[in-house]
Coordinates of C-alpha atoms and ligand atoms in Angstrom, one line a residue:
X257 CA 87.5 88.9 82.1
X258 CA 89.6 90.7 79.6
X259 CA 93.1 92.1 80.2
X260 CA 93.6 94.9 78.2
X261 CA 96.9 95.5 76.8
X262 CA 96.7 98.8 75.3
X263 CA 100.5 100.5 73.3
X264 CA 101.1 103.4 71.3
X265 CA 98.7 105.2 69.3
X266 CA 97.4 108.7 69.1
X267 CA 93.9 109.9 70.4
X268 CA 91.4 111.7 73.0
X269 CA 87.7 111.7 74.3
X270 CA 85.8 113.9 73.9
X271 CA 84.2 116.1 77.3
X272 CA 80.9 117.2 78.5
X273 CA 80.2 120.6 80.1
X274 CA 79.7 119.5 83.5
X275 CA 82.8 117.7 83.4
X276 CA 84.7 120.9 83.6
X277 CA 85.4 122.5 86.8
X278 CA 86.8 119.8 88.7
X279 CA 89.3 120.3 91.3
X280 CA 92.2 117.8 91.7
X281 CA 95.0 117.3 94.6
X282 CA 98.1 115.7 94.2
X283 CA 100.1 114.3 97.3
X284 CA 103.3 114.8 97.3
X285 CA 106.6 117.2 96.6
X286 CA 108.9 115.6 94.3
X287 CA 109.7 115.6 90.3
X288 CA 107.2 112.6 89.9
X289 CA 104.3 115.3 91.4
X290 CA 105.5 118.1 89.0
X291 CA 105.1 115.8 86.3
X292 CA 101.8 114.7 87.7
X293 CA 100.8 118.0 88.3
X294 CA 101.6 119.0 84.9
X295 CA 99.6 116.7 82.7
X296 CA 96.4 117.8 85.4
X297 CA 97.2 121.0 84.1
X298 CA 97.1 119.9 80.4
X299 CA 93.5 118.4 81.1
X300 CA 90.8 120.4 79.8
X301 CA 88.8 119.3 82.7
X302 CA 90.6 120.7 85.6
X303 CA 90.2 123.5 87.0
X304 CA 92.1 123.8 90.3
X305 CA 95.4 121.8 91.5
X306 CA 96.4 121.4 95.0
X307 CA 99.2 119.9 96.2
X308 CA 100.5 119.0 99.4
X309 CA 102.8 119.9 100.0
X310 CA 104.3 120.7 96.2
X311 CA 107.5 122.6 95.5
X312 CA 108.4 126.0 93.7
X313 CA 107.5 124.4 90.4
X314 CA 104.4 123.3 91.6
X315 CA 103.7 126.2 92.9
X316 CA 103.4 127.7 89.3
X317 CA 100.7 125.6 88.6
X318 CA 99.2 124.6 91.4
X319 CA 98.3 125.6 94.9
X320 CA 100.4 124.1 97.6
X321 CA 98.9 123.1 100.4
X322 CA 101.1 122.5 104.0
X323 CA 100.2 119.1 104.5
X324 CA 102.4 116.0 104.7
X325 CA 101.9 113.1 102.7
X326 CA 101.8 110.6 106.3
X327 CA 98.7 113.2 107.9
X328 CA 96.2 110.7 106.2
X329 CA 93.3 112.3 108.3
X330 CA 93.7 116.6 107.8
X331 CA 94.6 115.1 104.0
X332 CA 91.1 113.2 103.7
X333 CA 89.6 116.4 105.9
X334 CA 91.3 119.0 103.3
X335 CA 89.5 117.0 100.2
X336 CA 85.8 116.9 101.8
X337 CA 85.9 120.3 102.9
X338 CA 87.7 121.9 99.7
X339 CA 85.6 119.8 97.7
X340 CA 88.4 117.7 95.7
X341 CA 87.0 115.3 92.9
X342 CA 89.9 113.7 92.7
X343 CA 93.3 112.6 94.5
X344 CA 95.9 111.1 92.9
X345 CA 99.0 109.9 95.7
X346 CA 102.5 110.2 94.2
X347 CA 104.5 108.1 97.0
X348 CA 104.2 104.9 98.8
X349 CA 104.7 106.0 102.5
X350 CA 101.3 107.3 101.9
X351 CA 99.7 104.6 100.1
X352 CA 101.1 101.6 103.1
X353 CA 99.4 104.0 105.4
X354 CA 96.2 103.5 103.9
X355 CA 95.5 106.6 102.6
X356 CA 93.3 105.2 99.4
X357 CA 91.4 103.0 102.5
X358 CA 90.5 106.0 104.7
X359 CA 89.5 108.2 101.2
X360 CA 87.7 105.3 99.7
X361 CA 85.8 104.8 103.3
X362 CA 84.6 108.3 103.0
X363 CA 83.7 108.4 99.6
X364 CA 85.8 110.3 98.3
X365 CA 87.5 109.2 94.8
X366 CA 91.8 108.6 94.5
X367 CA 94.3 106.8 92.7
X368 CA 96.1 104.6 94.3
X369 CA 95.8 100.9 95.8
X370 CA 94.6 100.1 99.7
X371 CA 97.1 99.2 102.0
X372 CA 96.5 95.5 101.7
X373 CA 97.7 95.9 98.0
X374 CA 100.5 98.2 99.1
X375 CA 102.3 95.6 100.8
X376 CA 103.7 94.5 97.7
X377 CA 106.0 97.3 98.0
X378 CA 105.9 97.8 101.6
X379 CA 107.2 94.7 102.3
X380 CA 109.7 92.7 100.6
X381 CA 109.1 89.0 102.1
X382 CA 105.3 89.7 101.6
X383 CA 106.0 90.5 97.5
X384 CA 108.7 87.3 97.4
X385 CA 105.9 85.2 98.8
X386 CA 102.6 86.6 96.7
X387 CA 105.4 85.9 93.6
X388 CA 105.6 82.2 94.8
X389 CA 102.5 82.0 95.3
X390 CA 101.2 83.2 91.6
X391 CA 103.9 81.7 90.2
X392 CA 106.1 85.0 89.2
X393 CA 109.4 84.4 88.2
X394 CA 112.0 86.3 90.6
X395 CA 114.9 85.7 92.0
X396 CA 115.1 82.7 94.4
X397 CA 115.7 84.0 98.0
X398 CA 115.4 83.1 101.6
X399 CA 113.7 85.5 104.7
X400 CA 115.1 85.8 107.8
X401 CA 113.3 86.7 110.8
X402 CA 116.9 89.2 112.5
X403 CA 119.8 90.1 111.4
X404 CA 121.3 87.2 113.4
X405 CA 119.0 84.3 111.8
X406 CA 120.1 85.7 108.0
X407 CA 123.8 85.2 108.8
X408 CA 122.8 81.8 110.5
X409 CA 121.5 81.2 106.7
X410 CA 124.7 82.1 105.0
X411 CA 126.5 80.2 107.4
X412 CA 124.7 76.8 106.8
X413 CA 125.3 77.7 103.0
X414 CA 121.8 78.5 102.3
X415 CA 122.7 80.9 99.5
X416 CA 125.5 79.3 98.2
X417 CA 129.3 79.3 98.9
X418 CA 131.8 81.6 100.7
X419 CA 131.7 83.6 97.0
X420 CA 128.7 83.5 96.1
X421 CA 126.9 86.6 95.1
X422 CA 124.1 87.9 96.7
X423 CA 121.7 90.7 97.0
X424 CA 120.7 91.8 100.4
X425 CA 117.7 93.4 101.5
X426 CA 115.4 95.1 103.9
X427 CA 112.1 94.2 104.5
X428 CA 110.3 97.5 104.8
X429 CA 110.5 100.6 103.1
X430 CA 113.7 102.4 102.9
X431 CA 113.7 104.9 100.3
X432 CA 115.9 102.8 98.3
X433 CA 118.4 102.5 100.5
X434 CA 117.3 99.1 101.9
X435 CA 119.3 97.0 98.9
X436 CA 122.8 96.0 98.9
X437 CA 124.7 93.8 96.2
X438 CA 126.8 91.9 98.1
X439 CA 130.2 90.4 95.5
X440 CA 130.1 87.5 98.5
X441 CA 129.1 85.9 101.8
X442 CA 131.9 88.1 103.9
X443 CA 130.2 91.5 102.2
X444 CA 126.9 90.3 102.6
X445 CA 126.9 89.6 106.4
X446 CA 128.9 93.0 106.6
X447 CA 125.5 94.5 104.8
X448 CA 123.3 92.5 107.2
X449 CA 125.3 93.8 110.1
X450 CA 124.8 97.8 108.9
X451 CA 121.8 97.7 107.3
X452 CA 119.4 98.7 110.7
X453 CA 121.6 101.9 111.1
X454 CA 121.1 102.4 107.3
X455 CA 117.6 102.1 107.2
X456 CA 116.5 102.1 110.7
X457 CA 115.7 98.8 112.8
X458 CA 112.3 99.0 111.7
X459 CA 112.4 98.1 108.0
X460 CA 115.2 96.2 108.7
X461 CA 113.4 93.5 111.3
X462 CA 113.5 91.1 108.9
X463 CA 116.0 90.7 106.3
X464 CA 115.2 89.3 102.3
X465 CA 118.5 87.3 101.0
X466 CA 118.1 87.2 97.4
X467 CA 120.2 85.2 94.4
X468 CA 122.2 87.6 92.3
X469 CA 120.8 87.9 89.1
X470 CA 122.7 89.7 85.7
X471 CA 121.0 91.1 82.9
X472 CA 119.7 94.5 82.0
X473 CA 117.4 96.4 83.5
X474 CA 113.7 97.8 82.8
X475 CA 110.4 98.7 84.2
X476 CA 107.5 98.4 82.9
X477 CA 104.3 100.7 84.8
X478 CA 100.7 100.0 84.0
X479 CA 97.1 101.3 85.0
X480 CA 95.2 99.3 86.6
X481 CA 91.6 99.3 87.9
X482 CA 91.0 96.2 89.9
X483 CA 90.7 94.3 86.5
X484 CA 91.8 95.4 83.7
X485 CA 95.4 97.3 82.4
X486 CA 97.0 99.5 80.4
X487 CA 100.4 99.6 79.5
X488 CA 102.9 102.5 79.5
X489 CA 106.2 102.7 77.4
X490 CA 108.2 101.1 78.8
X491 CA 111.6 102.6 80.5
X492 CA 114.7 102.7 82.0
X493 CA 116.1 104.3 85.2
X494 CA 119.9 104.8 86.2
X495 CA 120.2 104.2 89.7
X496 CA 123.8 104.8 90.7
X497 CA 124.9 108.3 91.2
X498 CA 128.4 108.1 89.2
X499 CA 128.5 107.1 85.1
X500 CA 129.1 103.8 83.9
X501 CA 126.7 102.7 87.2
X502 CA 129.4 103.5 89.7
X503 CA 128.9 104.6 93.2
X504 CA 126.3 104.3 95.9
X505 CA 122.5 103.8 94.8
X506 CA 120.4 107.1 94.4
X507 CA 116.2 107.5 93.9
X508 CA 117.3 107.4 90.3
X509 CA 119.7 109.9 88.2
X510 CA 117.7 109.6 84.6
X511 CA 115.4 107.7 82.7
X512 CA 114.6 106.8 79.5
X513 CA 111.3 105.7 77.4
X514 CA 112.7 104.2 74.0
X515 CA 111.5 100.8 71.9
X516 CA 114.2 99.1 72.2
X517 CA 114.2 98.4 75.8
X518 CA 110.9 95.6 75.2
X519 CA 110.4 93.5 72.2
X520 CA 106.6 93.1 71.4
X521 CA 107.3 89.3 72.6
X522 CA 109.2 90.0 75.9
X523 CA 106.1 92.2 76.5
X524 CA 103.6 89.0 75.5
X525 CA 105.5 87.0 78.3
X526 CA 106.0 89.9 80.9
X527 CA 101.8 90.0 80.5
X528 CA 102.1 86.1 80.9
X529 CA 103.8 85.1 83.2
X530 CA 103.9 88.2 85.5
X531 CA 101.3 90.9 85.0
X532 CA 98.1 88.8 84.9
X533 CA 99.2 86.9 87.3
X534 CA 99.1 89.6 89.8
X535 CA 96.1 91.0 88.7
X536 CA 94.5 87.9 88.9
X537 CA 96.0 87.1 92.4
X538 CA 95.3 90.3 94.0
X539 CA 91.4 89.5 93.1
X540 CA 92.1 86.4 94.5
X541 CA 93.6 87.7 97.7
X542 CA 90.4 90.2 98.0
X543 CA 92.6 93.3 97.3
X544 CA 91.9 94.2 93.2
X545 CA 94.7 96.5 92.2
X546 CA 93.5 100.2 91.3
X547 CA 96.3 102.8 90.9
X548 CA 99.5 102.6 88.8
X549 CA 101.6 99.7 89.5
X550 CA 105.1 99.4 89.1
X551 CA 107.6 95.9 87.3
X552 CA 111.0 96.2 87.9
X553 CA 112.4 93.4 85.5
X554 CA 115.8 92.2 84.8
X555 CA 116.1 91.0 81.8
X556 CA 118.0 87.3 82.3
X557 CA 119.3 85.0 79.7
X558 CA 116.6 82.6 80.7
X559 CA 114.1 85.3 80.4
X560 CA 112.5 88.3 82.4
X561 CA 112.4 88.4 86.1
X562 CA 110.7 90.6 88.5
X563 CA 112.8 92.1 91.2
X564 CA 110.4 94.2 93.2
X565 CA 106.4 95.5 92.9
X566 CA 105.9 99.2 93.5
X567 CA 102.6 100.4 93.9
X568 CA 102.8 104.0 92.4
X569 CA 104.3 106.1 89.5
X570 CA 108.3 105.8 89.7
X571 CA 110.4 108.7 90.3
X572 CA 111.8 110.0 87.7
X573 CA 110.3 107.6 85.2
X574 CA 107.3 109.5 85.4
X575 CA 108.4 112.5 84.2
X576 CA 110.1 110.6 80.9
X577 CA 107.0 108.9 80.8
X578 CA 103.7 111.9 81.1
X579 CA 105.6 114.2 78.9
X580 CA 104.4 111.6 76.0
X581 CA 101.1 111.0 77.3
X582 CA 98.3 112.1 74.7
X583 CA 95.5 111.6 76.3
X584 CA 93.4 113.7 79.5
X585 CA 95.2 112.5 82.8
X586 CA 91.4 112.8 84.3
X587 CA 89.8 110.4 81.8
X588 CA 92.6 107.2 82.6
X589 CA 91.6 108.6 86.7
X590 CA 88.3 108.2 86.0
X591 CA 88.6 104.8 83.6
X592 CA 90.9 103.4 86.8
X593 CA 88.0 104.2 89.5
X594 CA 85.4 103.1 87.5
X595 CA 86.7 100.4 86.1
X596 CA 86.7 101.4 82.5
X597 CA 89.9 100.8 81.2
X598 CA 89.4 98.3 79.1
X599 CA 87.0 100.7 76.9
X600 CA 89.4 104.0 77.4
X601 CA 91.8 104.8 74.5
X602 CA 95.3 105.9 75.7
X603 CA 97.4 107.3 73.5
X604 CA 101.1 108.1 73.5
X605 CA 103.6 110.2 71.7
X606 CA 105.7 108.4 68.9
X607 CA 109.1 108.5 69.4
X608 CA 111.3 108.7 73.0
X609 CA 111.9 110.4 75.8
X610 CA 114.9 111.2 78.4
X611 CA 114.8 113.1 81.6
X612 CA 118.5 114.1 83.4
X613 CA 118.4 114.5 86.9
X614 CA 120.6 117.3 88.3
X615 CA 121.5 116.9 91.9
X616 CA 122.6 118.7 94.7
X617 CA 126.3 118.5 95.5
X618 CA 126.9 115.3 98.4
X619 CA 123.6 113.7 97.1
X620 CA 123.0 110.9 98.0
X621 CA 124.6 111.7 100.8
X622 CA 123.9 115.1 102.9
X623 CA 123.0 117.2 100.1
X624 CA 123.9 121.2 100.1
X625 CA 120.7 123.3 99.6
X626 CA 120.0 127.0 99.7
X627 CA 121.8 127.7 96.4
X628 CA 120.7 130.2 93.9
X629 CA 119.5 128.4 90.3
X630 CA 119.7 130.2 87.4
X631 CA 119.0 129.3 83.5
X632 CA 115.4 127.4 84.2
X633 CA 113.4 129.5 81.7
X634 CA 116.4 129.4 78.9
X635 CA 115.8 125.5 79.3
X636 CA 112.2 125.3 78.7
X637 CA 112.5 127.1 76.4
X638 CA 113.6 124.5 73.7
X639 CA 110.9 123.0 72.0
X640 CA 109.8 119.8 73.6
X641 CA 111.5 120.3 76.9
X642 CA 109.7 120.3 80.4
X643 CA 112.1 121.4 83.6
X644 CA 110.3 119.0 86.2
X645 CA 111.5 120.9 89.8
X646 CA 112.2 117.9 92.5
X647 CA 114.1 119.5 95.4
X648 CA 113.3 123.3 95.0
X649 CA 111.9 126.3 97.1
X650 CA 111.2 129.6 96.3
X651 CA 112.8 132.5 99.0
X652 CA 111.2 135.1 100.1
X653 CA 112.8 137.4 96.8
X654 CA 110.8 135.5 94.6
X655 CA 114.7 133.2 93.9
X656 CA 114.5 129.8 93.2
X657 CA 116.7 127.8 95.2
X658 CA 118.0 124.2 95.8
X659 CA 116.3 122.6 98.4
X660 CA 116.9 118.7 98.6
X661 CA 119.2 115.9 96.9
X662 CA 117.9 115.4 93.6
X663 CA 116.4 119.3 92.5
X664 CA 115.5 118.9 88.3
X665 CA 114.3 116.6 85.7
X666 CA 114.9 117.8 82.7
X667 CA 113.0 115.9 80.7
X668 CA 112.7 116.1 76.5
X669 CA 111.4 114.1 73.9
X670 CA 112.5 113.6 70.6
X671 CA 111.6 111.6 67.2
X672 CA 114.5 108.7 68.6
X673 CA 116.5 108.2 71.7
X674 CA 119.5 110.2 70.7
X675 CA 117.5 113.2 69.3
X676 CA 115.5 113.5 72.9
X677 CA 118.8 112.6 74.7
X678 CA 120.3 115.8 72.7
X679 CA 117.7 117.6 73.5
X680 CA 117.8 117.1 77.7
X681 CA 121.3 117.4 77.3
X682 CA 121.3 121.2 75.6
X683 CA 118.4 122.1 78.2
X684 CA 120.2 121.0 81.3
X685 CA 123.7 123.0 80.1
X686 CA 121.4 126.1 80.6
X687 CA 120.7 125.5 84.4
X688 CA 123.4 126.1 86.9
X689 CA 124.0 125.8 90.7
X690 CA 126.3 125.6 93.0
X691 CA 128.0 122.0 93.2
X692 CA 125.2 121.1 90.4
X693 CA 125.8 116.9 89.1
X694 CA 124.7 115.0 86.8
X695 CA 125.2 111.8 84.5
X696 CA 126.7 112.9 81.1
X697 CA 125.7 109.1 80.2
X698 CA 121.7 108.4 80.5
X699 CA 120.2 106.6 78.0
X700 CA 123.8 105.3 76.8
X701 CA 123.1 101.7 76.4
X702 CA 119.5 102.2 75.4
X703 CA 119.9 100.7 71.8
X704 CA 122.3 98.1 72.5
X705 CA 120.5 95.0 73.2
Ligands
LIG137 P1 114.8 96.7 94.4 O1 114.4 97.8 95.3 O2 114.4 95.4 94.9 O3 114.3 96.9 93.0 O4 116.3 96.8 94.2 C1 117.0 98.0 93.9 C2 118.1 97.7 92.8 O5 118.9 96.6 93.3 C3 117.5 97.1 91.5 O6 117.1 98.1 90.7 C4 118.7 96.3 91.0 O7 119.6 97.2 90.4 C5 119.3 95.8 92.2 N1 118.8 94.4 92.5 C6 117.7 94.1 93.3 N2 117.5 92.7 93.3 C7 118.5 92.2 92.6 C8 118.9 90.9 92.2 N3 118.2 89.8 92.7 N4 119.9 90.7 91.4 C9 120.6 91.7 90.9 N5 120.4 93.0 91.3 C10 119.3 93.3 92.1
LIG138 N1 113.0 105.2 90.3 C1 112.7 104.1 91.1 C2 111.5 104.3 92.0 O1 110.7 105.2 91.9 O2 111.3 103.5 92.9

């Protein structure tokens, strides 16, 4: 079997006739969707985009379709009868459902992995054990059945002292709310205590306690299809809401794709010691991995470790990451259902990328929405710019308002870091709202490693 590892060069295929009137439906409504949405758009081989259920961006270039990302069966109906060749799922709520199960059932093709595979995100304990049992390196950790038995844990020392450290987490999905760094055992078992009303008392029914680890941050997404992978560039997301990584967690604030964030040899030892090892266990396991799949390392000082699996694209290092991509969106989807990566070119734009997010004022709390946005079209237009709409809706004047927490991406690329960082930067001065946030400081400590 060979593992394809497959970086930055410049390329595409070249299409048949027939291939040229497909129709393509994207699931979901965010920024990561735009973005998706808008390299299907780019593809000479589509020629109709759904999306359900999309936003006012979307709606520019696609057809939105009012259908939630959790109604598996009317989604799977709307593709047979509209005659979809292709779905590609933007979120994981979807893909732990088993959307690519009831889809693949029916014959009908999509991107994304089963829900046996999607447990890797879905549940926390289940990704700490398939780690052990490939022999990832992560973080070591303990699982607690309740609440109750994780502060028994911390109590008989389990995870160290009275001052120890430690990260706390939920077991099921929680939008990223379901983590809590804990500066010692007295916070932690105060996160332990609060995190059911934070995340509900179904993802919190167990409880992952997790040794504190330090380093910096990256991820690193891939295709995959079953077998073989490809590599995308990899990137950096800014998680806290406040600058200098102050503040509650958010979805993500900004990313970055820049060179500097892997060395050609951390990459050789992430492949190693992490990424065909989960390829190669997933076969083992009887679920092959088809559909992007998602590292989020922390670089250590005795080398990278994985913090967490997600199944999908991430949100918003999607939209840093497709405004490079040089090759037909439709030709990786077909490479990843076929199982043809290994023989399919992908190329990327040289250089970097940086996408801002501007958020709604009280994200990530109770965000205000229904305010007017003004300045979107001065953005775009400066060369190299895309204005990715997240949280947006279009009223009934034709107005495009704010309608959830995190609302753009702008996105830009640029011949280095600092020239695509200038670039975001200039574009997201254009666009104004009411209570409208950002980071001044994405991308800040991209070079300094
Ligand atoms: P996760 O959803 O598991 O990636 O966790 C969300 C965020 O919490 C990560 O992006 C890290 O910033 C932080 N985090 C998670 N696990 C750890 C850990 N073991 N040590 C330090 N920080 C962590
Ligand atoms: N930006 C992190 C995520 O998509 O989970």
């Amino acid at each position: 079997m060979t593992l394809q590892l497959s970086l930055f060069c410049v390329k595409t295929r070249a299409v048949t006739v027939e291939d040229l009137a497909m129709k393509v439906l994207v699931v979901g409504s965010g920024g990561r969707e735009h973005a998706v949405c808008t390299a299907f758009s780019k593809s000479s081989r589509v020629n109709h985009i759904f999306c359900a259920s999309g936003n006012a961006g979307i709606a520019e270039i696609a057809e939105c379709i009012d259908i939630k990302p959790t109604e598996i069966d009317r989604l799977a109906a709307f593709a047979r009868t509209g005659k979809v060749d292709l779905t590609f799922v933007g979120g994981e709520t979807s893909l732990a459902l088993g959307i690519a199960d009831e889809f693949n059932a029916k014959g009908l093709p999509i991107i994304g992995p089963g829900s046996a595979a999607a447990r890797l995100e879905s549940s926390k304990s289940f990704a700490k054990a398939f780690m052990m049992k490939h022999g990832v390196p992560t973080a070591t950790y303990v699982v607690a059945a309740s609440a109750t038995m994780a502060i028994r844990s911390l109590e008989e020392g389990e995870m160290g002292d009275e001052s120890t450290p430690l990260v706390v987490k939920a077991d099921g999905l929680a939008a990223g709310k379901g983590v809590v760094i804990a500066a010692n055992r007295q916070d932690a078992v105060d996160a332990i205590t609060k995190m059911s009303d934070l995340v509900g008392a179904e993802a919190a029914e167990k409880i992952v306690l997790e040794e504190f680890l330090s380093g910096n941050e990256v991820s690193l997404m891939m295709f995959a299809d079953g077998k073989d992978f490809a590599l995308m560039p990899p990137t950096r997301d800014h998680k806290r809401i406040g600058e200098g990584d102050t503040g509650p967690n958010t979805g993500g604030m900004g990313t970055i794709t820049d060179s500097s964030l892997l060395s050609d040899s951390e990459i050789r030892e992430i492949t190693d010691t992490m990424i065909r090892p989960t390829l190669l266990g997933c076969i083992d396991e009887g679920m092959p991995f088809r559909g992007v799949l998602f590292l989020g390392l922390m670089m250590t000082s005795s080398g990278p470790r994985l913090l967490e699996y997600n199944v999908r694209f991430g949100d918003p290092e999607t939209q840093a990451i497709l405004i490079r991509l040089d090759t037909d969106l439709v030709d990786i989807c077909e490479a990843m259902i076929r199982g043809t990566l290994y023989e399919t070119p992908i190329y990327w734009q040289e250089g970097s990328s940086a996408c801002v997010v501007l958020a709604s004022r009280g994200y990530p709390g109770r965000p205000s929405t229904g305010d007017i946005i003004n300045g979107i079209d001065d953005a775009r237009m400066i060369d190299g710019v895309e204005v990715f709409h997240a949280g947006t809706a279009r009223d009934v004047d034709g107005q495009v308002r704010t309608a959830g927490g995190r609302v753009l991406g702008v996105t830009a690329t640029g011949p280095d870091i600092d020239a695509a960082l200038k670039k975001a930067y200039a574009a997201a001065e254009k666009i104004s709202f009411e209570g409208m946030q950002y980071r001044r400081d994405i991308g800040k400590t991209a070079g300094a490693r």
